[in-house]
Coordinates of N, CA and C in Angstrom, one line a residue:
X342 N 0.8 -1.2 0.0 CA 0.0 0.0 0.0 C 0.9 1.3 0.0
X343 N 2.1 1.5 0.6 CA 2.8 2.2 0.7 C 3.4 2.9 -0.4
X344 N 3.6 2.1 -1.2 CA 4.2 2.1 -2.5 C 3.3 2.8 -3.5
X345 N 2.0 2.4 -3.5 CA 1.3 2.7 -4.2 C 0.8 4.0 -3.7
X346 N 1.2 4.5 -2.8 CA 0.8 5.8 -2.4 C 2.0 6.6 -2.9
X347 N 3.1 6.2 -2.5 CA 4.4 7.2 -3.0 C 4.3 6.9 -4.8
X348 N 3.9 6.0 -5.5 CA 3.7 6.3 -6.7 C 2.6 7.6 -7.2
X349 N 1.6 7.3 -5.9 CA 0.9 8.4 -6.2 C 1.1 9.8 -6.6
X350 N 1.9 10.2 -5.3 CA 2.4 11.3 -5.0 C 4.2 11.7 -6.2
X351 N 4.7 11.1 -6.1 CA 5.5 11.2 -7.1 C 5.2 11.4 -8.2
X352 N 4.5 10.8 -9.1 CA 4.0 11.0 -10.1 C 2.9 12.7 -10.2
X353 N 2.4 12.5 -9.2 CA 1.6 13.7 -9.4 C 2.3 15.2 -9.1
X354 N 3.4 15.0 -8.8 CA 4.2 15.7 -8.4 C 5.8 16.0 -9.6
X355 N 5.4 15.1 -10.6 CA 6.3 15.1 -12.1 C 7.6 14.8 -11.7
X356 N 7.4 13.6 -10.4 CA 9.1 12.7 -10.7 C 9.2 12.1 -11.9
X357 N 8.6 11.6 -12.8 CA 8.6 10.5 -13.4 C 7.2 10.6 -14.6
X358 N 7.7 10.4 -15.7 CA 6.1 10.4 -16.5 C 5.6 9.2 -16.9
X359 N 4.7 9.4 -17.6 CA 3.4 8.8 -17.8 C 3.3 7.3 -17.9
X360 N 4.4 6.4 -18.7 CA 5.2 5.2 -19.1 C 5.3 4.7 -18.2
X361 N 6.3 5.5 -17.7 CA 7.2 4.9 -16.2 C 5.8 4.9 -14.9
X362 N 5.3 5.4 -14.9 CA 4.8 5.6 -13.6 C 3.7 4.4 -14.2
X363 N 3.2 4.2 -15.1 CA 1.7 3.1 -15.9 C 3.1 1.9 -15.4
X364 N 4.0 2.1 -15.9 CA 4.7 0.0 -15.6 C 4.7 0.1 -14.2
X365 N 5.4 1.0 -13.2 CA 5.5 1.0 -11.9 C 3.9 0.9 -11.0
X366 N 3.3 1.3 -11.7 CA 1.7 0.7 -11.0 C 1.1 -0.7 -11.1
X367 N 1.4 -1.1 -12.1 CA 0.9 -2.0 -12.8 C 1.9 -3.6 -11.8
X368 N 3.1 -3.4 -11.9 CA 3.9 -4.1 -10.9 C 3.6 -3.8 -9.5
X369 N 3.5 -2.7 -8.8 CA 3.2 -2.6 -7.5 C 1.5 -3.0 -7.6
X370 N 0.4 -3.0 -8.6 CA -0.7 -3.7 -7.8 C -0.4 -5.5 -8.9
X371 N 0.5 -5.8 -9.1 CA 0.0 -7.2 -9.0 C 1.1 -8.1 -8.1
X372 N 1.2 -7.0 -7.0 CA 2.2 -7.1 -6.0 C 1.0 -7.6 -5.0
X373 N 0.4 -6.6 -5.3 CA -1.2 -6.8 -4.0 C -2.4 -6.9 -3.9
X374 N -2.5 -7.9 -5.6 CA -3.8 -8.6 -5.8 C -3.8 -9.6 -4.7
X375 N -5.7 -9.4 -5.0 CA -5.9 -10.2 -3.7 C -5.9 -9.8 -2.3
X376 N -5.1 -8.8 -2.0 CA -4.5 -8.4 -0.5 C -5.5 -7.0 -0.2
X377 N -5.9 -6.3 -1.7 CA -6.8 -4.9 -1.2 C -8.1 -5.4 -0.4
X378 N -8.3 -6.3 0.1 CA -9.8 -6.9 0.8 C -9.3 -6.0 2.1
X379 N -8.4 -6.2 2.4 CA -7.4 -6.0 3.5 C -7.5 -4.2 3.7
X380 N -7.7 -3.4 3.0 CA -7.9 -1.7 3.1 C -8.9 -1.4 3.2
X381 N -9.1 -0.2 3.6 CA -9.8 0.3 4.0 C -10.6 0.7 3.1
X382 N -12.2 1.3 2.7 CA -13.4 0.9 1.3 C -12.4 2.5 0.7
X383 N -12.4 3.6 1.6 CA -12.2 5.0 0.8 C -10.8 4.8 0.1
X384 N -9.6 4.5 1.0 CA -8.3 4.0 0.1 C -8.4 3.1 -1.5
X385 N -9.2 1.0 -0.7 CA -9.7 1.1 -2.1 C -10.3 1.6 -3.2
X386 N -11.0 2.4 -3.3 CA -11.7 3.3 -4.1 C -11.0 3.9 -4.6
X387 N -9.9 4.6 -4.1 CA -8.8 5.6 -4.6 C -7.6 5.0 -5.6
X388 N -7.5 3.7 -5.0 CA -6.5 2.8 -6.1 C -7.2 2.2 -6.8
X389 N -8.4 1.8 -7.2 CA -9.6 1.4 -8.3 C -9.2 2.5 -9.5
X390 N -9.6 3.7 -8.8 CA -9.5 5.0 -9.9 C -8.3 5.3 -10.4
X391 N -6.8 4.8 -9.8 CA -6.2 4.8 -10.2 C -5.3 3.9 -11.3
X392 N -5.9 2.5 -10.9 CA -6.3 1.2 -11.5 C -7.0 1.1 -13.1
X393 N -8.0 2.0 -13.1 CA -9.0 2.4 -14.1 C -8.1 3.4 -15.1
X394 N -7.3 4.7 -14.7 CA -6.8 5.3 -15.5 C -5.5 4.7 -16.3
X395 N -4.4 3.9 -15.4 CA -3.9 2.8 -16.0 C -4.5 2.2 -16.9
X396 N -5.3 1.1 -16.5 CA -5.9 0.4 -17.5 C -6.3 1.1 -19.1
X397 N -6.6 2.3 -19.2 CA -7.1 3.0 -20.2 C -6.1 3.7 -21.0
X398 N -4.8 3.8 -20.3 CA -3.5 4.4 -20.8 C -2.7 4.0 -21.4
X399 N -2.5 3.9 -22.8 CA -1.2 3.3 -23.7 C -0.1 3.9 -23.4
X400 N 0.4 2.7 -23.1 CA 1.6 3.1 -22.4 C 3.5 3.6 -23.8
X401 N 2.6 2.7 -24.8 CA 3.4 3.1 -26.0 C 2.6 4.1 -26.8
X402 N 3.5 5.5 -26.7 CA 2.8 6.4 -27.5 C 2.1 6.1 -29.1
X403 N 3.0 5.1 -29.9 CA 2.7 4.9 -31.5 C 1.0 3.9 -31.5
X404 N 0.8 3.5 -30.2 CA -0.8 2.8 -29.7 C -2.0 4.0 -29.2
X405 N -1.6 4.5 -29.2 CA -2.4 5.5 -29.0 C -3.9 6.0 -30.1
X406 N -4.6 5.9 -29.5 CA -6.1 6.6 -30.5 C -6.4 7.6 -29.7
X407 N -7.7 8.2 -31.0 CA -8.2 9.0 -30.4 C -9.6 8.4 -28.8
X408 N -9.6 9.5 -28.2 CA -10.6 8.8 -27.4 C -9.5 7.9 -26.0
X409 N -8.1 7.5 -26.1 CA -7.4 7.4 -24.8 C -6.7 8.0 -24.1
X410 N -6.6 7.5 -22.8 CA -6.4 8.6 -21.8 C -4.8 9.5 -22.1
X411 N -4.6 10.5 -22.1 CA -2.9 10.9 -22.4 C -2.7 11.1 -21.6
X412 N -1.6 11.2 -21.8 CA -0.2 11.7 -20.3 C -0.7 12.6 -19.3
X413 N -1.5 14.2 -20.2 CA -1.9 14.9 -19.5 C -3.0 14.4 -18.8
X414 N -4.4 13.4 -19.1 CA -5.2 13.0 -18.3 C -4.9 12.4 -17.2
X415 N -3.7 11.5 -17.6 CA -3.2 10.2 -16.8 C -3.0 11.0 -15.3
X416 N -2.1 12.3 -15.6 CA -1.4 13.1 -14.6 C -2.8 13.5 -14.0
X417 N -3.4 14.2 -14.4 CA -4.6 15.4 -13.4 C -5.4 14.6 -12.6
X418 N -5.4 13.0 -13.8 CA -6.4 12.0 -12.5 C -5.9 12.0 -11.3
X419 N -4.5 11.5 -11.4 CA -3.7 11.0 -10.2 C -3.5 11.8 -9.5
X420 N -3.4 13.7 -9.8 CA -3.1 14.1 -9.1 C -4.7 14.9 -8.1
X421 N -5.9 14.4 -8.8 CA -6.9 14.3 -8.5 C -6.9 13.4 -6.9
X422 N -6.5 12.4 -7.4 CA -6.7 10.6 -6.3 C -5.1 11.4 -5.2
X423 N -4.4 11.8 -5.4 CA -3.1 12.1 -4.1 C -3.6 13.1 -3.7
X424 N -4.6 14.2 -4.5 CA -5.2 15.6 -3.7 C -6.4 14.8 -2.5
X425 N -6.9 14.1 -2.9 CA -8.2 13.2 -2.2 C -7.6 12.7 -1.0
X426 N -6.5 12.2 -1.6 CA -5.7 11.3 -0.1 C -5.3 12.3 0.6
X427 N -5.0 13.2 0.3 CA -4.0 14.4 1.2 C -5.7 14.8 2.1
X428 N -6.4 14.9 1.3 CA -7.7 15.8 2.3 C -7.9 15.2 3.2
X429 N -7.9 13.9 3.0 CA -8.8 12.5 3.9 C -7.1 12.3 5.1
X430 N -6.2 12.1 4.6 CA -5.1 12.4 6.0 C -5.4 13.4 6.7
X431 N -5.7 14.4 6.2 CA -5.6 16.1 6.9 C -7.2 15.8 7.8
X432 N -8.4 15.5 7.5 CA -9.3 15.3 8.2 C -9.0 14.2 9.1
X433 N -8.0 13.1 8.8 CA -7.6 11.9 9.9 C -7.2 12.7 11.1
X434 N -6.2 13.7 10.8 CA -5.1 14.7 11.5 C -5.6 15.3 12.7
X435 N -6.7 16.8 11.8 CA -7.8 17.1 12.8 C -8.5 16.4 14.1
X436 N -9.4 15.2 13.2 CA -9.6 14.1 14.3 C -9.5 13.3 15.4
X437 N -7.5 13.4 15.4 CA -7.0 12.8 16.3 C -7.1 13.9 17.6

């Protein structure tokens, strides 16, 4: 899980683009199929969505059509799904 959160945030943050970060997801969740039963429903949800934009992302630019997700979608999701996670820590934070 950890991993897949610092992929989050890195990526949304332009360590690394669009390629690299789609193989490095794709390897960190078939690291933890099976094991997301185990998280919590709002986390799952958040790696589903991130799960889903992968999935829809040609990862070799010359595959590409019209109608799939590009680099620039790929990025705004994610950085969509790590803005989400940051709110939902910060409301954990408050709470304590």
């Amino acid at each position: 899980m950890a991993e897949k959160i610092r992929l989050i945030n890195a990526f949304a943050t332009g360590e690394f683009e669009g390629p690299e970060f789609a193989r490095r997801w794709l390897v960190a969740r078939r690291a933890w199929l099976g094991q997301e039963g185990l998280l919590d429903a709002v986390f799952s949800r958040a790696l589903r969505e991130v799960f889903a934009l992968v999935e829809d992302y040609p990862i070799d630019p010359a595959l590409r059509e019209p109608g799939d997700v590009t680099d620039e979608d790929l990025r705004k999701g994610v950085q969509a799904v790590a803005y989400w996670l940051a709110c939902l820590d910060d409301s954990a934070d408050s709470a304590s």
